[in-house]
Each structure stands twice: as C-alpha cells, then as structure tokens.
Coordinates of C-alpha atoms in Angstrom, one line a residue:
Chain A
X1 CA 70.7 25.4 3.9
X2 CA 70.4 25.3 7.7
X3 CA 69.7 21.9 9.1
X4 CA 69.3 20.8 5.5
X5 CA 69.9 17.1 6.5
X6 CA 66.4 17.3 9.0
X7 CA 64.3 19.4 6.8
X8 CA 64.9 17.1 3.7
X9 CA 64.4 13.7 5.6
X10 CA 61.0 15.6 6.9
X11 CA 59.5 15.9 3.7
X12 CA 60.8 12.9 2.8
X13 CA 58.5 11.6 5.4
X14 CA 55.9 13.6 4.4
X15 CA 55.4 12.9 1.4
X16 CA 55.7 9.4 1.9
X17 CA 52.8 9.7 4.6
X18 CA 50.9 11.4 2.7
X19 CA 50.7 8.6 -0.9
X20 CA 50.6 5.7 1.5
X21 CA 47.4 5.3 0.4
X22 CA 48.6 5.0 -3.1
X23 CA 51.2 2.7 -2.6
X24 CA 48.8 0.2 0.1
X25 CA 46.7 -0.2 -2.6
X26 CA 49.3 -1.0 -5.5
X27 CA 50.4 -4.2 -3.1
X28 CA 46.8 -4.5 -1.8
X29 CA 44.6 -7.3 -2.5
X30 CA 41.8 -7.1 -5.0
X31 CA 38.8 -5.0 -4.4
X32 CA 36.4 -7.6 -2.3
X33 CA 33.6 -8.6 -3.9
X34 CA 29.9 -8.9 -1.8
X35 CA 30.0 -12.8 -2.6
X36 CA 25.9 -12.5 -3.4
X37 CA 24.6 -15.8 -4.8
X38 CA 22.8 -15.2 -7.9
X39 CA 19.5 -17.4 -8.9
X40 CA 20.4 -20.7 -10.3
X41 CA 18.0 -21.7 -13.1
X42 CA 17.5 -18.3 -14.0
X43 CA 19.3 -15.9 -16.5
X44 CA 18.1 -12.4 -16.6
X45 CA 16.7 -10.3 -14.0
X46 CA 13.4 -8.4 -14.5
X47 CA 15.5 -5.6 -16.6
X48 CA 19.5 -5.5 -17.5
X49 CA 21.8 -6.0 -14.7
X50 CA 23.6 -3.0 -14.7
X51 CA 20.1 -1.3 -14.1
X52 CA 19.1 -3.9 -11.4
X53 CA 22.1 -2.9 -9.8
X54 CA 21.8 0.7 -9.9
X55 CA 18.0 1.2 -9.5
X56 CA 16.0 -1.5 -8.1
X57 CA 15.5 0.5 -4.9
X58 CA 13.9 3.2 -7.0
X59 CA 12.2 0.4 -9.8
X60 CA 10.4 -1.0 -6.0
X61 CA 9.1 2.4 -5.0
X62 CA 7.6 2.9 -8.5
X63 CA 6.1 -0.1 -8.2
X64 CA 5.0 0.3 -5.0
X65 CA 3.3 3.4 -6.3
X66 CA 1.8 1.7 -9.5
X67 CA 0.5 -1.0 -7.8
X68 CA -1.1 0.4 -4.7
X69 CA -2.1 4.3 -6.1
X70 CA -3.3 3.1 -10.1
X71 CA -4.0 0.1 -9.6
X72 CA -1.2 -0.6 -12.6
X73 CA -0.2 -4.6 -11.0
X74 CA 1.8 -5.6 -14.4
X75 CA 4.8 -4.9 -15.5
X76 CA 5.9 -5.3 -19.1
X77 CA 9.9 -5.3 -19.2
X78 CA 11.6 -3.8 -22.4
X79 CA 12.2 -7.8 -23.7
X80 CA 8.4 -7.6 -23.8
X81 CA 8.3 -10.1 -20.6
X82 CA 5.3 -9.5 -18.2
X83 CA 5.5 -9.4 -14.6
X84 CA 3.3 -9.5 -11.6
X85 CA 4.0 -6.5 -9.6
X86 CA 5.0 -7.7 -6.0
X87 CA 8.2 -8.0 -3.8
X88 CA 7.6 -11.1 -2.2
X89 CA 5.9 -13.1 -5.0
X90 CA 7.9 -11.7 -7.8
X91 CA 11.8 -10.4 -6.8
X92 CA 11.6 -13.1 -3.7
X93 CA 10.7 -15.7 -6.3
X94 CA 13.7 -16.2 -8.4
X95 CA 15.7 -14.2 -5.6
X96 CA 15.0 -16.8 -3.1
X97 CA 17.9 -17.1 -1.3
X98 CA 17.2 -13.6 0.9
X99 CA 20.3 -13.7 3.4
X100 CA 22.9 -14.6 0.6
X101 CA 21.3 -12.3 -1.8
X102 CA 19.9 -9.1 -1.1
X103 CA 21.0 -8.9 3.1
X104 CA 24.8 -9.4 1.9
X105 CA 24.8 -7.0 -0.7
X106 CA 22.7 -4.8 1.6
X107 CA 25.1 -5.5 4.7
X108 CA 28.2 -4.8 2.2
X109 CA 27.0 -1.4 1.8
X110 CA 25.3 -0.5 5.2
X111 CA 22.1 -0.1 4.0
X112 CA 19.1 -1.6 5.8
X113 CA 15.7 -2.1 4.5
X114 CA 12.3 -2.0 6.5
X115 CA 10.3 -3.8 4.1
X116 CA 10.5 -7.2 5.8
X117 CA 8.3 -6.0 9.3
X118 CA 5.6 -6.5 6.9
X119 CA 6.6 -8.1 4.1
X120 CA 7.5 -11.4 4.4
X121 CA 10.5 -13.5 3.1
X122 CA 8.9 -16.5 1.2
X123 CA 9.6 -19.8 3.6
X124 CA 11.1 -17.6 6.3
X125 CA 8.8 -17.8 9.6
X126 CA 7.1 -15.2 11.5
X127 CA 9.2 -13.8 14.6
Chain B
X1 CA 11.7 60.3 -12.3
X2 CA 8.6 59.1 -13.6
X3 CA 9.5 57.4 -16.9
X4 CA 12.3 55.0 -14.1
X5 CA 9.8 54.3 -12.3
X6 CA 7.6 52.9 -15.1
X7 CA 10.3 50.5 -16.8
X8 CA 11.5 49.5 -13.4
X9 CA 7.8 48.2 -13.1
X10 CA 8.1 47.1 -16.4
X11 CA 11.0 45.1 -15.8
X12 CA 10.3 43.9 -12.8
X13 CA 7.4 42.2 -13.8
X14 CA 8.7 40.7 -17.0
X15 CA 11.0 39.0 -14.6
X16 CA 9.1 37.6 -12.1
X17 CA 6.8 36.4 -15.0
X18 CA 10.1 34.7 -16.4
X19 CA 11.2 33.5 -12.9
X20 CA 7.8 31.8 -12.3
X21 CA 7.2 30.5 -15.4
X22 CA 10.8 28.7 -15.1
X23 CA 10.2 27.1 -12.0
X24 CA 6.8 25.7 -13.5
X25 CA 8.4 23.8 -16.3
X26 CA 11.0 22.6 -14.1
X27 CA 9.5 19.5 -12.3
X28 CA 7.8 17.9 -15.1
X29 CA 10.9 16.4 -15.3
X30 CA 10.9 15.1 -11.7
X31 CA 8.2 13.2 -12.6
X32 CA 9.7 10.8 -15.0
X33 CA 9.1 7.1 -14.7
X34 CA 12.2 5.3 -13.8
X35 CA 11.4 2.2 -15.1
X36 CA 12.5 1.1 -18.8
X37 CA 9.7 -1.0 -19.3
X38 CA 5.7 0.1 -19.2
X39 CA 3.0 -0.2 -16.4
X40 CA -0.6 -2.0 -16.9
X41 CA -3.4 -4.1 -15.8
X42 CA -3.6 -7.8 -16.1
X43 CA -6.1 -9.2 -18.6
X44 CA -8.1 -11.0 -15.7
X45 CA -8.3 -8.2 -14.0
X46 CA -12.1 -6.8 -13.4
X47 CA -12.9 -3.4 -13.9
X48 CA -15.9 -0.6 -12.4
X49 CA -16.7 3.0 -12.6
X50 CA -17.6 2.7 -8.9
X51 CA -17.0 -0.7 -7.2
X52 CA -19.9 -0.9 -4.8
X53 CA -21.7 -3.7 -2.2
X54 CA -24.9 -5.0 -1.4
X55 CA -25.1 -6.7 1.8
X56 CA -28.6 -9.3 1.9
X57 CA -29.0 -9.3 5.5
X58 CA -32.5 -10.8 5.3
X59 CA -30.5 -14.0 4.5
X60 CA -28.5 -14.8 7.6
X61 CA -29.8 -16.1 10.3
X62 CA -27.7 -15.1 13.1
X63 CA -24.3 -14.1 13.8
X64 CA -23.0 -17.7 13.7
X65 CA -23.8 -16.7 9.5
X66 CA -21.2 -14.0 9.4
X67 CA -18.4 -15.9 10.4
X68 CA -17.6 -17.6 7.5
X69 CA -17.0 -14.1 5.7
X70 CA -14.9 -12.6 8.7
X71 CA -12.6 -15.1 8.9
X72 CA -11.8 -15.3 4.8
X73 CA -11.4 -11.5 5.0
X74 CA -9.2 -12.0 7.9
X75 CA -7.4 -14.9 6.3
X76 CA -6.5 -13.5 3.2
X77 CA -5.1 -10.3 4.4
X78 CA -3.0 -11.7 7.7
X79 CA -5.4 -10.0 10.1
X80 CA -4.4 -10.5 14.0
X81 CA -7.4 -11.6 16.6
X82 CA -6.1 -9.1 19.5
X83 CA -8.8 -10.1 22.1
X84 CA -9.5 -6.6 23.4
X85 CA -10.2 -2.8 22.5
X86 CA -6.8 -2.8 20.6
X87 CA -8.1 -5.3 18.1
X88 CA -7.9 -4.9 14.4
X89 CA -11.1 -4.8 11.9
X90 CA -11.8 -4.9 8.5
X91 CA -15.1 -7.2 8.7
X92 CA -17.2 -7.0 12.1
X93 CA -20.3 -6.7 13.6
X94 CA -22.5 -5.2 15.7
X95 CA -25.5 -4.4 16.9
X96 CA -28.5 -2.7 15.0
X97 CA -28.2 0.7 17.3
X98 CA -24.6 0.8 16.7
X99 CA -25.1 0.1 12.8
X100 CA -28.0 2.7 12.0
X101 CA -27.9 5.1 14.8
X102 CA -30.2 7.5 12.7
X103 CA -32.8 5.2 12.6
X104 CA -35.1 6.3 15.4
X105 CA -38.1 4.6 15.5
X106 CA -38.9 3.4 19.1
X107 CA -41.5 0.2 17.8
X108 CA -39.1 -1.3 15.4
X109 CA -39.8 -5.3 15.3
X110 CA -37.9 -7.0 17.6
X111 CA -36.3 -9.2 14.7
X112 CA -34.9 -6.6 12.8
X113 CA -33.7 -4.4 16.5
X114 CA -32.0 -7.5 18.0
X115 CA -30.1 -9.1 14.8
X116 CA -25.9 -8.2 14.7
X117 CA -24.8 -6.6 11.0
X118 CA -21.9 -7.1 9.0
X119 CA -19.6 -3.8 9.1
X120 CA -16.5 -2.9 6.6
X121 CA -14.7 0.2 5.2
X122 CA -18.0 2.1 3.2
X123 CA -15.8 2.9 0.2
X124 CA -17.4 6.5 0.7
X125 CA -17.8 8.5 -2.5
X126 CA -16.7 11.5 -0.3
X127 CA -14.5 9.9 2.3
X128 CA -13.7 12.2 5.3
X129 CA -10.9 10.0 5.9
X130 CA -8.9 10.9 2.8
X131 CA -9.3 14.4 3.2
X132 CA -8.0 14.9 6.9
X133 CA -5.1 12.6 6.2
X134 CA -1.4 14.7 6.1
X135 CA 0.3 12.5 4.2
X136 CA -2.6 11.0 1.5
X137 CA -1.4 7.8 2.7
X138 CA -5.4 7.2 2.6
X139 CA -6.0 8.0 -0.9
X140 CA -9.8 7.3 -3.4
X141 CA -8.6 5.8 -6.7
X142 CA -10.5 5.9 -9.7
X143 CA -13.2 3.0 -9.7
X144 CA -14.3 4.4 -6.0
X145 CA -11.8 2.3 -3.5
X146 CA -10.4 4.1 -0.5
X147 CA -7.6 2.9 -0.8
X148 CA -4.2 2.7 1.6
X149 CA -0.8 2.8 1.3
X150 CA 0.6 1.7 4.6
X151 CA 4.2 2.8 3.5
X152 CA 3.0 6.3 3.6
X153 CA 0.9 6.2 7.0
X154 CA 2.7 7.6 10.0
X155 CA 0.4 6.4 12.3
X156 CA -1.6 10.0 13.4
X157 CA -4.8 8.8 13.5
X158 CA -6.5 11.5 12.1
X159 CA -8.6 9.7 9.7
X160 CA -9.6 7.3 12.7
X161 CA -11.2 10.6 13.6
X162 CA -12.6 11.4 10.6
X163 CA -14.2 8.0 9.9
X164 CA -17.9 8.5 11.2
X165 CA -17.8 4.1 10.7
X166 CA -15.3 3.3 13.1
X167 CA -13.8 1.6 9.8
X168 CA -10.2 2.2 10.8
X169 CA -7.9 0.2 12.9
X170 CA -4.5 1.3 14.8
X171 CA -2.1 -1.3 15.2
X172 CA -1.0 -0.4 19.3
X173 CA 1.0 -3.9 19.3
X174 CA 2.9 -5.2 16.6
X175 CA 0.6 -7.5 14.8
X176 CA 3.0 -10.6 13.9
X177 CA 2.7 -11.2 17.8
X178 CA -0.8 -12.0 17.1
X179 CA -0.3 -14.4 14.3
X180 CA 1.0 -17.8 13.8
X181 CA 4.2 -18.6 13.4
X182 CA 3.3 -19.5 9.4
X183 CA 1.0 -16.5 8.4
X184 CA -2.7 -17.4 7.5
X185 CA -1.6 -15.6 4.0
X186 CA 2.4 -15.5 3.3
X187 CA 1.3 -14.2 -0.2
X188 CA 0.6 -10.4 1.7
X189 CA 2.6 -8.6 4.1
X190 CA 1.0 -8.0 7.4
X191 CA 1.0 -4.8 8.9
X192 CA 3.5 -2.8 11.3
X193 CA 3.1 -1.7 14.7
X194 CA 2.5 2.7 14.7
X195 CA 0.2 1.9 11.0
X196 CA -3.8 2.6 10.7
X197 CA -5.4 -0.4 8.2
X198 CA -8.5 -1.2 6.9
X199 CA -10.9 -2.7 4.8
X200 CA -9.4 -2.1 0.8
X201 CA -12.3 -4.1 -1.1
X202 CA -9.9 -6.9 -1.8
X203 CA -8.0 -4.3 -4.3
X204 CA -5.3 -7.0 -4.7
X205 CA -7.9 -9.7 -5.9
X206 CA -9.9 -7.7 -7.9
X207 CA -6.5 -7.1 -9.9
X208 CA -6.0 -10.9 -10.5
X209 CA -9.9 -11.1 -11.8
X210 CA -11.2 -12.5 -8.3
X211 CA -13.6 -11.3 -6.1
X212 CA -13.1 -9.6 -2.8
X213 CA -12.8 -12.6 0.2
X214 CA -15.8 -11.7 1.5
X215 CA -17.8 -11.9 -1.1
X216 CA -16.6 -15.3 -2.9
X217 CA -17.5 -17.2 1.2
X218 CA -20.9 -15.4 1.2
X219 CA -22.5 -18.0 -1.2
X220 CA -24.0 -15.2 -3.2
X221 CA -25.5 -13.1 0.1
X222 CA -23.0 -10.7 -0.7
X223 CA -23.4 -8.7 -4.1
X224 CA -20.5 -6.6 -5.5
X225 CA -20.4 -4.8 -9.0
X226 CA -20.1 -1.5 -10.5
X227 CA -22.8 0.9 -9.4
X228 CA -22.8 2.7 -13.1
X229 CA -23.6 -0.2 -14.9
X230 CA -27.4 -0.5 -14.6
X231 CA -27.3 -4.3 -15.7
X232 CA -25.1 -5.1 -12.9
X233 CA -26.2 -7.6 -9.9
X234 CA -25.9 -4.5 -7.4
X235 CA -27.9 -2.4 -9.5
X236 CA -30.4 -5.0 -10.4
X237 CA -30.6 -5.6 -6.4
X238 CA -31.3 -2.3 -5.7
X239 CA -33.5 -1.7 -7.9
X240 CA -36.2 -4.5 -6.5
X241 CA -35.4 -4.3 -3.0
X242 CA -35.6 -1.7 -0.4
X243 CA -32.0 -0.6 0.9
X244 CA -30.4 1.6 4.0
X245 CA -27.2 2.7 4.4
X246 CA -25.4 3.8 7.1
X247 CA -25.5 7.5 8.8
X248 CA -26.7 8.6 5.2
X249 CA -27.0 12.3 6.7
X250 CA -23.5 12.5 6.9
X251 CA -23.2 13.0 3.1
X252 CA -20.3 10.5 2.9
X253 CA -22.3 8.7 0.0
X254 CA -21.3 4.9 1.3
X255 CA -20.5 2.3 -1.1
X256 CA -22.2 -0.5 1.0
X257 CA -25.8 -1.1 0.8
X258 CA -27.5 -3.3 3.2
X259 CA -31.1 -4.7 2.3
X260 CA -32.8 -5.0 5.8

C-alpha cells in the first residue's frame, strides 16, 4: 500500500479518538450522586420514591389544579394515608431542609423553580 | 364521469368522518390524572350551593369599626399596605357615592350619605371578570366563588377592566417589599410582582371548616352562608331586612348584600 506506515497509524488515532469516551469512563470515577439530604424521622414520601423522583413536578401541578380549580384540598395516597394539599405546609414539612434537598437536586440538573417568589420556604425570611 | 364523481364524494366523506372522529377520542387520554392516589374534600370542610354575604352596616359605627375586619383579611392572606394608588385590596372602603352610584336620590339622610362601606370581590353569579380573562386564570367554581389562580395570570389586566367593583388589584411593585421581614401569614404565599389578586372568600379556610377572616373578626355583623338553603343565616337575614346591592343594573347578580 502507499504510505501504509502513515495511513495505518491514522486510523489508529482515529479510532482511538473516537472511543475515548468509552475508555474515560471505564477508569472514571463513579457516577456523582446529588448528595440530597433526605428527612430524618421520616420514612416514606407522600407516594413510592421512584414516582417522587420521576413525577413530583407533575404530582404539584395536579395539585395545584385540584386544590385551587375543585376545591379537592385532600389527598389520599395509595397506602390510604391522607394529606393536606399544599407545598409549603405539606412537601416543606417533612422536606424541611429546602437548600440541601430540593435546590441541590434542582441545581444538579439545571432546573430552576419559580414557586418560591410567592411561596415561602417554612423558617426562611422574606427578601 | 358521473358515477366517479359520486364515490369520490362518497369516500371522501367517510374519511373525513373517520379522521375527525379519531382526533376526538384522542385526548381523553391527555386528560388522565397523574397521581396514584385519589383527590377529595376534608371532612371539616363546609359546603354551599352558592356561598354568599350579608354585610349589617346599620351596626358599625364609623370607619374606626371596619378595621378590625381589614386587617384579619389582610393578615391572613399576606396583603402589602402600599401607601398610594398602587395599593393592593381585598377589603376597603369608601364612600356611599362611590359604593351605590345608582342610587340617586338628592335628600338622602345625612347619616346614611356621609357613612364609609365595607367593599370586597362581589362573588358575581355572572362575573365579567371571568369571561374577558385569556387565560381563565380568573375562573367561578361550583358553590359561586370567583376564584383565582395566580399561576395562570399573566398580568393583562383585562378583568381589572371588566370588574364594574374596582375589586381587582395589580401588583406594579413586588409585594414582599411591602411586608415584614417574617410574613403576617407564612402559612400562604404572597403574591408576585406583574399578578392581578383579589378577594377569594377565604376559599382556603372554608376548606379546613373555618370561616372567611372577615367574617370570624366581625363579631357576627358579617353573615355568610349558602344562599339556596332557605334556613340559612343569610337567607333568614334577607328575608326580615331590607337589602341593596351594588350597581344591581349591571346584571352581575353580586354575592354581597349590604343591609343599609
């Protein structure tokens, strides 16, 4: 082949370039986890975790809805536990550590809620 | 030629009824609930056809009287005290022209002519409010409360318009700057800068079995029960006293009844 010694060292390269990603990762470190600090004397959220996780952006807008549009203010979760229907009284109130819970989960992931320029953070103070 | 023409047609239509009928079905799922669990009311909670108020003005003496009620209101729901034309209300006053502009009689005792009256949202039965607003973040639920939902409200001011009571605020300023540094209320959120707000008949209380602010700091001046249920104090009160309400030509139908 002409210049075989170049055009074989070239995709060498390439090919090494191009799974670096694969191999950073095999000697990477562990996948980092958000560090949230989950409520002490408490065991169970309002439903499972795995659908906490997932949907409690989407379980607060229906609630939201429910409460304010038909006038539904209870909750009764699938293990038959009932619940007043209210972010800063209810979520807040087991939850109640706000920056080392929800903001670094939140921060993790780039997402940032407007609730709190009304709503207000139990014990935090006004501006 | 003619018999193409016909099943085209034919065809055509079937389709579009099939295409339309499709799209029909299709967000009933949408609509879902997201929520495991189930959605109710809490056993304390009271209940009306048509929550409605009856306002005894014959029994307070002066302004001084009122105060009491405005600032509950104002406490429970963290409303600011803006000291000019940018303030916020839910429970005011003012003056008798100002309150009952249809009333026209030139030889009206001085007493009744020269007193100040309570004013709040009027819970109309046909709220002009609700209908000119884009986004139904102004909204009439079932038992008769015009309700709002301030996440919805972006802040065009069309049902300021609408409102023939002058029942709705704008928040110009961000209202926190107009409240202490511990809210009267930390139990419910204040209110943004760029959001309209109102009276809401203590919606939140009702709900928990209590009754609105106003009301429970009135020492029984202020009725408030379901107009449909003939055995109820407003009713009753109504029934053995003579009653106004505001602008009544409008055809608003206001919830608040004032006994003069």
């Amino acid at each position: 082949m002409y210049n075989a010694k170049a055009v074989i060292t070239g995709i060498l390269i390439f090919l090494v370039l191009c799974t670096s990603p694969f191999w950073a990762s095999r000697t990477g470190k562990d996948y980092t986890k958000t560090g949230i600090v989950l409520p002490k004397d408490e065991k169970n959220c309002v439903e499972n975790r795995d659908f906490m996780r997932a949907e409690h952006m989407r379980l607060l807008n229906e609630w939201r809805d429910e409460a304010l549009r038909r006038e539904n203010r209870l909750y009764t979760a699938t293990d038959g536990r009932k619940w007043n229907i209210s972010l800063q009284n209810t979520c807040l109130k087991c939850h109640n550590n706000y920056k080392e819970f929800c903001q670094k989960c939140h921060v993790a992931n780039s997402v940032y809620p407007y609730c709190w320029t009304c709503h207000i953070i139990p014990g935090e103070k006004n501006q | 030629m003619n018999k193409s023409r016909r099943s085209f047609l034919k065809v055509a239509g079937l389709s579009v009824f099939a295409l339309s009928s499709g799209m029909a079905a299709a967000p009933g799922t949408a609509g879902a609930q997201i929520a495991p669990g189930s959605y109710g009311r809490g056993e304390s909670a009271l209940h009306a056809k048509r929550w409605a108020m009856v306002i005894d003005t014959r029994r307070f003496a002066g302004p001084e009287d009122y105060k009491p009620l405005i600032e509950a209101c104002h406490k429970v729901h963290n409303v600011p005290d803006i000291p000019d034309a940018q303030n916020i209300k839910w429970f005011w006053l003012d003056s008798y022209e100002h309150t009952f502009p249809d009333d026209m009689n030139t030889y009206l005792d001085a007493k009744t002519r020269s007193a100040s009256y309570p004013l709040l949202c009027n819970h109309c039965t046909n709220p002009p409010c609700v209908r000119v607003c884009p986004t139904q973040a102004t909204y009439k639920m079932e038992d008769g409360i015009v309700a709002m939902d301030y996440h919805r409200c972006i802040g065009c001011r069309f049902c300021m318009a609408g409102c023939p009571y002058g029942a709705r605020s704008f928040n110009f300023k961000d209202p926190r700057k107009f409240l202490p540094a511990t809210v009267p209320n930390p139990g419910f959120p204040t209110r943004m800068i760029g959001v309209v707000e109102k009276c809401t008949f203590c919606a939140e209380r009702l709900a928990v079995g209590q009754m609105p602010a106003c009301v429970e700091a009135s020492k029984g001046r202020l009725l408030f029960g379901d107009l449909e249920d003939e055995k109820s104090g407003v009713r009753q009160a109504l029934a053995s006293n003579f009653s106004i309400r505001r602008k009544p030509s409008l055809g608003t139908q206001p919830g608040v009844y004032y006994l003069i």
